[in-house]
Short mmCIF file of C-alpha atoms in Angstrom, two decimals:
data_model
loop_
_atom_site.label_atom_id
_atom_site.label_comp_id
_atom_site.label_asym_id
_atom_site.label_seq_id
_atom_site.Cartn_x
_atom_site.Cartn_y
_atom_site.Cartn_z
CA MET A 9 0.00 0.00 0.00
CA THR A 10 1.12 3.54 -0.73
CA GLY A 11 -0.23 6.96 0.22
CA LEU A 12 -0.35 9.80 -2.29
CA TYR A 13 0.12 13.34 -0.98
CA ILE A 14 -0.48 16.35 -3.24
CA HIS A 15 0.71 19.73 -2.00
CA ILE A 16 -1.26 22.79 -3.13
CA PRO A 17 0.74 25.76 -1.80
CA PHE A 18 -1.59 28.62 -2.76
CA CYS A 19 -3.12 30.82 -0.07
CA ALA A 20 -5.21 33.97 -0.42
CA SER A 21 -3.28 35.37 2.55
CA ARG A 22 -0.70 34.05 5.00
CA CYS A 23 -1.56 33.08 8.58
CA ILE A 24 1.02 34.37 11.05
CA TYR A 25 1.83 30.94 12.54
CA CYS A 26 2.16 28.76 9.44
CA GLY A 27 5.54 27.18 8.77
CA PHE A 28 4.42 25.07 5.80
CA TYR A 29 5.56 26.08 2.33
CA SER A 30 2.97 28.37 0.75
CA THR A 31 2.68 31.21 -1.74
CA THR A 32 0.23 33.95 -2.68
CA LEU A 33 1.30 33.88 -6.36
CA SER A 34 -2.16 32.96 -7.65
CA GLN A 35 -1.17 33.70 -11.26
CA LEU A 36 0.87 30.48 -11.23
CA LYS A 37 -2.05 28.16 -10.40
CA GLN A 38 -2.49 26.74 -13.90
CA LYS A 39 1.23 26.25 -14.52
CA TYR A 40 1.49 24.56 -11.13
CA THR A 41 -1.49 22.32 -11.87
CA ASP A 42 0.12 21.26 -15.14
CA ALA A 43 3.39 20.61 -13.30
CA ILE A 44 1.96 18.36 -10.59
CA CYS A 45 0.10 16.31 -13.20
CA ARG A 46 3.38 15.89 -15.09
CA GLU A 47 5.28 15.07 -11.88
CA MET A 48 2.89 12.19 -11.22
CA GLU A 49 3.78 10.78 -14.64
CA LEU A 50 7.50 11.15 -13.93
CA ARG A 51 7.14 9.56 -10.49
CA LYS A 52 5.24 6.61 -11.92
CA GLN A 53 7.96 6.11 -14.55
CA ASN A 54 10.67 6.15 -11.86
CA ILE A 55 8.98 3.63 -9.57
CA ASP A 56 10.27 0.08 -10.05
CA LYS A 57 8.16 -2.32 -12.07
CA ARG A 58 6.15 -3.71 -9.14
CA PRO A 59 2.49 -2.58 -9.23
CA ILE A 60 1.46 -0.40 -6.31
CA GLU A 61 -1.85 0.15 -4.58
CA ILE A 62 -2.76 3.73 -3.75
CA SER A 63 -4.47 3.33 -0.37
CA THR A 64 -4.97 7.00 0.57
CA ILE A 65 -4.89 10.35 -1.22
CA TYR A 66 -4.42 13.61 0.65
CA PHE A 67 -4.66 17.15 -0.72
CA GLY A 68 -2.78 19.46 1.66
CA GLY A 69 -1.49 22.98 1.61
CA GLY A 70 -1.46 25.82 1.51
CA THR A 71 -5.13 25.85 0.63
CA PRO A 72 -6.28 23.22 -1.93
CA SER A 73 -9.69 24.87 -2.07
CA GLN A 74 -8.03 27.87 -3.76
CA LEU A 75 -7.81 25.96 -7.05
CA SER A 76 -10.57 26.31 -9.63
CA LYS A 77 -13.02 23.52 -10.47
CA GLU A 78 -11.30 23.02 -13.81
CA GLN A 79 -7.87 22.69 -12.18
CA LEU A 80 -9.15 20.22 -9.59
CA GLN A 81 -10.88 18.22 -12.33
CA GLN A 82 -7.59 18.11 -14.24
CA ILE A 83 -5.71 16.78 -11.21
CA PHE A 84 -8.29 14.10 -10.42
CA SER A 85 -8.36 12.97 -14.05
CA SER A 86 -4.57 12.65 -13.99
CA ILE A 87 -4.65 10.67 -10.74
CA ASN A 88 -7.11 8.19 -12.22
CA SER A 89 -5.28 7.77 -15.51
CA ILE A 90 -1.76 7.55 -14.04
CA TRP A 91 -2.30 5.41 -10.95
CA ASN A 92 -4.98 3.08 -12.32
CA CYS A 93 -2.97 1.36 -15.03
CA ASN A 94 -0.27 -1.26 -15.72
CA GLY A 95 -1.20 -3.30 -12.66
CA SER A 96 -1.25 -0.39 -10.22
CA ILE A 97 -4.61 0.47 -8.72
CA ILE A 98 -6.35 3.01 -6.54
CA ARG A 99 -7.86 0.97 -3.75
CA LYS A 100 -11.61 0.62 -3.63
CA ASN A 101 -12.95 2.93 -0.89
CA CYS A 102 -9.63 4.79 -0.91
CA GLU A 103 -9.67 7.56 1.68
CA ILE A 104 -9.43 10.85 -0.21
CA THR A 105 -8.90 13.83 2.09
CA PHE A 106 -9.20 17.44 1.01
CA GLU A 107 -8.07 20.34 3.21
CA CYS A 108 -10.39 23.35 3.07
CA ASN A 109 -10.75 26.77 4.60
CA PRO A 110 -14.27 27.21 6.04
CA ASP A 111 -14.98 30.31 3.96
CA ASP A 112 -14.24 28.42 0.72
CA ILE A 113 -16.97 25.83 1.34
CA THR A 114 -20.04 26.97 -0.53
CA GLU A 115 -22.90 24.55 -1.26
CA ASP A 116 -21.70 24.33 -4.84
CA PHE A 117 -18.08 23.62 -3.85
CA ALA A 118 -19.08 20.94 -1.33
CA ASN A 119 -21.15 19.16 -3.98
CA PHE A 120 -18.35 19.49 -6.52
CA ILE A 121 -15.61 17.86 -4.43
CA ALA A 122 -18.07 15.10 -3.48
CA TYR A 123 -18.60 14.55 -7.23
CA LEU A 124 -14.82 14.32 -7.71
CA GLY A 125 -14.66 11.47 -5.20
CA VAL A 126 -13.43 13.26 -2.08
CA ASN A 127 -14.80 11.42 0.95
CA ARG A 128 -13.05 13.17 3.83
CA VAL A 129 -12.68 16.91 4.48
CA SER A 130 -10.18 18.42 6.91
CA MET A 131 -11.05 21.97 7.90
CA GLY A 132 -8.91 24.46 9.80
CA ALA A 133 -11.19 26.10 12.35
CA GLN A 134 -8.33 26.79 14.82
CA THR A 135 -10.57 28.73 17.23
CA PHE A 136 -14.11 30.08 17.47
CA ASP A 137 -13.09 33.30 19.19
CA PRO A 138 -13.25 36.38 16.87
CA ALA A 139 -10.28 38.11 18.50
CA ARG A 140 -8.04 35.05 18.22
CA LEU A 141 -9.07 34.45 14.60
CA LYS A 142 -8.14 38.05 13.82
CA PHE A 143 -4.84 37.60 15.67
CA LEU A 144 -3.99 34.60 13.47
CA HIS A 145 -4.99 36.50 10.30
CA ARG A 146 -7.56 33.83 9.47
CA ARG A 147 -10.02 34.84 6.73
CA HIS A 148 -13.08 33.09 8.18
CA ASN A 149 -15.27 33.81 11.18
CA ALA A 150 -16.68 31.33 13.70
CA ASN A 151 -20.10 31.16 12.10
CA GLU A 152 -18.57 30.17 8.75
CA VAL A 153 -17.18 27.00 10.34
CA LYS A 154 -20.68 25.95 11.38
CA LEU A 155 -22.08 26.84 7.94
CA ALA A 156 -19.31 24.86 6.25
CA VAL A 157 -20.02 21.75 8.36
CA ASP A 158 -23.74 21.98 7.52
CA ARG A 159 -22.99 22.36 3.81
CA LEU A 160 -20.59 19.41 3.81
CA LYS A 161 -23.10 17.20 5.58
CA SER A 162 -25.80 18.24 3.10
CA ALA A 163 -23.45 17.23 0.28
CA GLY A 164 -23.15 13.76 1.81
CA PHE A 165 -19.91 14.09 3.77
CA ASP A 166 -19.87 11.98 6.92
CA ASN A 167 -16.13 12.06 7.55
CA ILE A 168 -15.31 15.64 8.59
CA SER A 169 -12.22 16.64 10.58
CA ILE A 170 -11.72 19.92 12.41
CA ASP A 171 -8.36 21.43 13.42
CA LEU A 172 -8.11 23.36 16.68
CA MET A 173 -5.30 25.36 18.24
CA PHE A 174 -4.62 26.26 21.86
CA GLY A 175 -2.07 28.19 23.89
CA PHE A 176 -2.69 31.66 22.45
CA PRO A 177 -1.05 34.57 24.27
CA GLY A 178 -3.38 35.48 27.13
CA GLU A 179 -5.82 32.62 26.48
CA THR A 180 -7.52 31.20 29.58
CA LEU A 181 -8.40 27.59 30.34
CA THR A 182 -12.09 28.53 30.32
CA GLU A 183 -11.82 30.05 26.83
CA TRP A 184 -10.09 26.93 25.54
CA GLU A 185 -12.80 24.75 27.08
CA GLU A 186 -15.42 26.75 25.17
CA ASP A 187 -13.57 26.16 21.89
CA ILE A 188 -13.51 22.39 22.54
CA LYS A 189 -17.20 22.28 23.42
CA THR A 190 -18.13 24.29 20.32
CA ALA A 191 -16.13 21.91 18.11
CA VAL A 192 -17.80 18.86 19.70
CA SER A 193 -21.24 20.41 19.17
CA LEU A 194 -20.62 20.34 15.40
CA GLU A 195 -20.26 16.54 15.65
CA PRO A 196 -17.17 16.07 13.46
CA LYS A 197 -15.86 12.53 13.20
CA HIS A 198 -12.28 13.68 13.83
CA ILE A 199 -10.60 16.49 15.77
CA SER A 200 -6.92 17.48 15.65
CA ALA A 201 -5.62 19.92 18.24
CA TYR A 202 -2.18 21.52 18.42
CA SER A 203 -0.45 23.92 20.75
CA LEU A 204 0.40 27.22 19.07
CA MET A 205 3.99 26.88 17.85
CA TYR A 206 6.45 29.70 17.31
CA GLU A 207 8.32 28.47 14.24
CA GLU A 208 11.36 30.41 13.12
CA GLY A 209 10.68 32.36 9.94
CA THR A 210 7.00 32.98 10.68
CA GLN A 211 5.45 36.34 11.51
CA LEU A 212 4.38 34.92 14.86
CA TYR A 213 7.99 34.12 15.73
CA ARG A 214 9.11 37.62 14.80
CA MET A 215 6.39 39.09 17.03
CA LEU A 216 7.66 36.99 19.92
CA GLU A 217 11.27 38.03 19.26
CA LYS A 218 10.28 41.70 19.28
CA GLY A 219 8.45 41.31 22.58
CA GLU A 220 5.08 42.20 21.03
CA ILE A 221 3.51 39.03 22.48
CA GLU A 222 4.33 36.60 25.28
CA GLU A 223 4.29 32.82 25.04
CA ILE A 224 1.80 31.12 27.35
CA ASP A 225 3.35 29.52 30.43
CA GLU A 226 4.07 25.78 30.45
CA GLU A 227 1.72 25.03 33.35
CA THR A 228 -1.28 26.58 31.58
CA SER A 229 -0.41 24.86 28.29
CA LEU A 230 -0.27 21.48 30.06
CA ALA A 231 -3.60 22.16 31.77
CA MET A 232 -5.12 22.92 28.36
CA TYR A 233 -3.82 19.65 26.93
CA LYS A 234 -5.24 17.71 29.88
CA LYS A 235 -8.59 19.47 29.44
CA LEU A 236 -8.55 18.55 25.75
CA ILE A 237 -8.05 14.85 26.51
CA ASP A 238 -10.68 14.82 29.25
CA LEU A 239 -13.42 16.57 27.28
CA LEU A 240 -12.91 14.69 24.01
CA THR A 241 -12.64 11.24 25.55
CA GLN A 242 -15.74 11.98 27.64
CA ALA A 243 -17.49 12.94 24.39
CA GLY A 244 -16.67 9.54 22.89
CA TYR A 245 -13.56 10.35 20.86
CA GLU A 246 -10.67 7.89 20.76
CA HIS A 247 -7.33 9.50 21.61
CA TYR A 248 -5.34 7.53 19.04
CA GLU A 249 -2.36 9.85 18.52
CA ILE A 250 -0.83 12.63 20.63
CA SER A 251 -2.74 15.41 18.83
CA ASN A 252 -5.54 13.45 17.18
CA PHE A 253 -8.95 12.20 18.29
CA ALA A 254 -11.51 10.23 16.29
CA ARG A 255 -14.87 8.57 16.56
CA PRO A 256 -14.46 4.78 16.35
CA GLY A 257 -13.64 3.83 12.76
CA PHE A 258 -12.71 7.38 11.71
CA ARG A 259 -8.98 7.63 12.33
CA SER A 260 -7.09 9.48 9.60
CA GLN A 261 -5.84 6.62 7.44
CA HIS A 262 -3.43 8.83 5.51
CA ASN A 263 -1.76 10.40 8.53
CA SER A 264 -1.63 6.99 10.18
CA SER A 265 0.57 5.86 7.28
CA TYR A 266 3.18 8.42 8.37
CA TRP A 267 3.16 7.10 11.93
CA ASN A 268 3.26 3.45 10.82
CA ALA A 269 6.03 3.66 8.20
CA ILE A 270 3.74 2.99 5.22
CA PRO A 271 5.35 4.32 2.00
CA TYR A 272 3.96 7.50 0.47
CA ILE A 273 4.58 9.58 -2.62
CA GLY A 274 4.67 13.37 -2.30
CA ILE A 275 3.72 15.50 -5.31
CA GLY A 276 4.28 19.25 -5.55
CA ALA A 277 6.67 21.91 -4.28
CA ALA A 278 8.18 21.00 -0.87
CA ALA A 279 6.39 17.61 -0.82
CA HIS A 280 8.18 14.65 0.80
CA SER A 281 8.19 10.99 -0.22
CA TYR A 282 9.15 7.87 1.73
CA SER A 283 9.80 4.28 0.67
CA LYS A 284 11.25 2.29 3.59
CA ASP A 285 14.94 2.70 2.74
CA TYR A 286 14.81 6.13 1.11
CA ARG A 287 13.12 9.46 1.58
CA SER A 288 13.13 12.44 -0.75
CA TRP A 289 11.90 16.01 -0.74
CA ASN A 290 11.01 18.40 -3.52
CA VAL A 291 12.44 21.89 -3.82
CA ASP A 292 10.49 24.45 -1.76
CA ASN A 293 10.39 27.09 -4.48
CA ILE A 294 7.45 27.15 -6.87
CA HIS A 295 9.41 28.74 -9.74
CA GLN A 296 12.23 26.17 -9.53
CA TYR A 297 9.69 23.39 -9.14
CA ILE A 298 7.72 24.35 -12.26
CA GLN A 299 10.89 24.84 -14.33
CA SER A 300 12.36 21.50 -13.30
CA ILE A 301 9.16 19.64 -14.20
CA HIS A 302 9.05 21.53 -17.51
CA ASP A 303 12.54 20.13 -18.17
CA ASN A 304 11.25 16.62 -17.31
CA LYS A 305 13.41 16.43 -14.18
CA LEU A 306 12.21 15.50 -10.73
CA PRO A 307 12.98 18.54 -8.53
CA SER A 308 14.03 16.51 -5.52
CA GLU A 309 16.89 15.37 -3.33
CA SER A 310 16.97 12.06 -1.48
CA GLU A 311 18.78 10.21 1.26
CA TYR A 312 19.31 6.57 2.13
CA LEU A 313 17.91 5.48 5.48
CA ASP A 314 20.07 3.02 7.39
CA ALA A 315 18.74 0.94 10.29
CA THR A 316 19.67 3.54 12.91
CA THR A 317 17.94 6.36 11.03
CA ARG A 318 14.82 4.25 10.51
CA TYR A 319 14.84 3.30 14.19
CA ASN A 320 15.04 6.97 15.21
CA ASP A 321 12.19 7.80 12.82
CA LEU A 322 10.17 5.03 14.45
CA ILE A 323 10.71 6.53 17.89
CA THR A 324 9.37 9.93 16.81
CA THR A 325 6.41 8.57 14.82
CA ALA A 326 5.11 5.25 16.17
CA LEU A 327 5.47 6.38 19.79
CA ARG A 328 3.01 9.17 19.03
CA THR A 329 0.29 6.59 18.54
CA ARG A 330 -1.89 4.79 21.04
CA GLU A 331 -0.52 1.40 19.93
CA GLY A 332 3.12 2.44 20.13
CA ILE A 333 5.98 0.24 18.92
CA ASN A 334 5.63 -3.47 18.15
CA LEU A 335 8.72 -4.88 19.87
CA THR A 336 8.69 -8.17 17.97
CA LYS A 337 8.62 -6.35 14.67
CA LEU A 338 11.30 -3.95 15.83
CA LYS A 339 13.66 -6.78 16.76
CA ASP A 340 13.10 -8.53 13.44
CA GLU A 341 13.58 -5.39 11.32
CA TYR A 342 16.20 -3.41 13.24
CA GLY A 343 18.27 -6.07 14.99
CA GLU A 344 19.22 -7.14 18.49
CA GLU A 345 21.34 -4.08 19.36
CA LEU A 346 18.57 -1.51 18.79
CA PHE A 347 15.98 -3.79 20.41
CA LEU A 348 18.07 -4.08 23.58
CA TYR A 349 18.86 -0.36 23.56
CA LEU A 350 15.19 0.59 23.41
CA THR A 351 13.95 -1.87 26.03
CA GLN A 352 16.74 -0.98 28.44
CA GLU A 353 16.32 2.80 28.01
CA ALA A 354 12.54 2.54 28.28
CA GLN A 355 12.65 0.63 31.56
CA LYS A 356 13.12 3.75 33.70
CA TYR A 357 9.99 5.27 32.14
CA ILE A 358 8.09 2.04 32.69
CA ASN A 359 9.11 2.14 36.36
CA LEU A 360 7.76 5.72 36.55
CA HIS A 361 4.49 4.63 34.86
CA GLU A 362 5.22 6.92 31.91
CA MET A 363 5.51 4.01 29.49
CA LYS A 364 4.01 0.53 29.39
CA ILE A 365 4.32 -2.76 27.54
CA GLU A 366 1.09 -4.52 26.62
CA ASP A 367 0.78 -7.33 24.04
CA ASN A 368 4.49 -6.84 23.38
CA LYS A 369 3.91 -3.22 22.31
CA LEU A 370 5.73 -0.33 23.96
CA SER A 371 3.67 2.85 24.29
CA LEU A 372 3.29 6.02 26.31
CA THR A 373 0.88 6.15 29.21
CA ARG A 374 -1.24 9.23 29.72
CA LYS A 375 1.36 10.45 32.23
CA GLY A 376 4.03 9.90 29.57
CA LEU A 377 2.12 11.91 26.97
CA TYR A 378 2.80 15.06 28.96
CA ILE A 379 6.57 14.64 28.56
CA SER A 380 6.54 12.81 25.22
CA ASP A 381 9.18 15.03 23.58
CA SER A 382 11.60 14.40 26.44
CA ILE A 383 11.01 10.64 26.36
CA MET A 384 11.43 10.39 22.59
CA SER A 385 14.61 12.44 22.72
CA ASP A 386 16.02 10.09 25.37
CA LEU A 387 15.19 6.98 23.33
CA ILE A 388 16.91 8.23 20.17
CA PHE A 389 19.97 6.13 19.33
CA ILE A 390 23.19 8.05 18.63
CA SER A 391 26.01 5.89 17.33
CA ASN A 392 29.75 6.48 17.00
CA ILE A 393 29.97 8.98 19.84
CA LYS A 394 33.60 9.94 20.46
#
């Protein structure tokens, strides 16, 4: 099985916190659409002769809903013609996720993406507070999120995911609780929630550096995360990954492939690909990307992943999940040395009830979730230290 990720970098305006590659150069949309369709052809030609099964498709951004109907139709037609031939197939009931901004979801647009075959929509609500939305430079208002959910449901969408954000400067625990309750009231099948991050290079980071805003204190941030887990699990959501919650049967299949080392192909500027022993990444410049594809060259660099690198990737991905790391599989795939290293290093956290082993799977306990970054960092294997 293989996931297919398609990066659409266009945004009408930039949010102050976003560290993903994006651009406001809307005049390049058609050239970019042509380029990603051509890149899929080049990628298919460069894959070895074994047929592959596309198990999930994910349109991320940027803002995929910024493309026109004609451009989206062109991309979907290319997907079907390129990945449904010569033995390769798109799996029946393939999960097809489309990221949208709430204000882009009109009744007509919801019906159109349903017609294309999209069966899961991920929508960035972030918050329902007008002042915090303005602070983030989001284009939508709180009511547009509710309207968008109603329109998607009317178009037949059952699998709707909402993104939330917490830890705003000056935000209170009570305000965060209201955001969670509002999201739950919309009855999405999936909720992702992330602490506001100050990534270098973003406007938000520059505001912090200049002293224009203050980062929320660690104690309040932790209390918000605990409140998130309590309220969503009480509402019937499964906490299946550090930042992700789903109704039973509605986990994100595509994102789960990242956490479970399932290969994926990334299409578009700045997109990443992974295939067990190798990973690659496309250039994060739309002009260079389009030119390279025009010259029939894949605009990417790659690296070989040895056992140690793959082990370290496993620590920072699989340990994020509820199931954790399968120790039998780890020993078989990574060898005795890394197996012994992990089990020995993890023992102190097991003794502190921050990790556990059940059914031969090593995972974080709820107590361990609160210090997950520290635990993962400690379990990373560093070889050849002098």
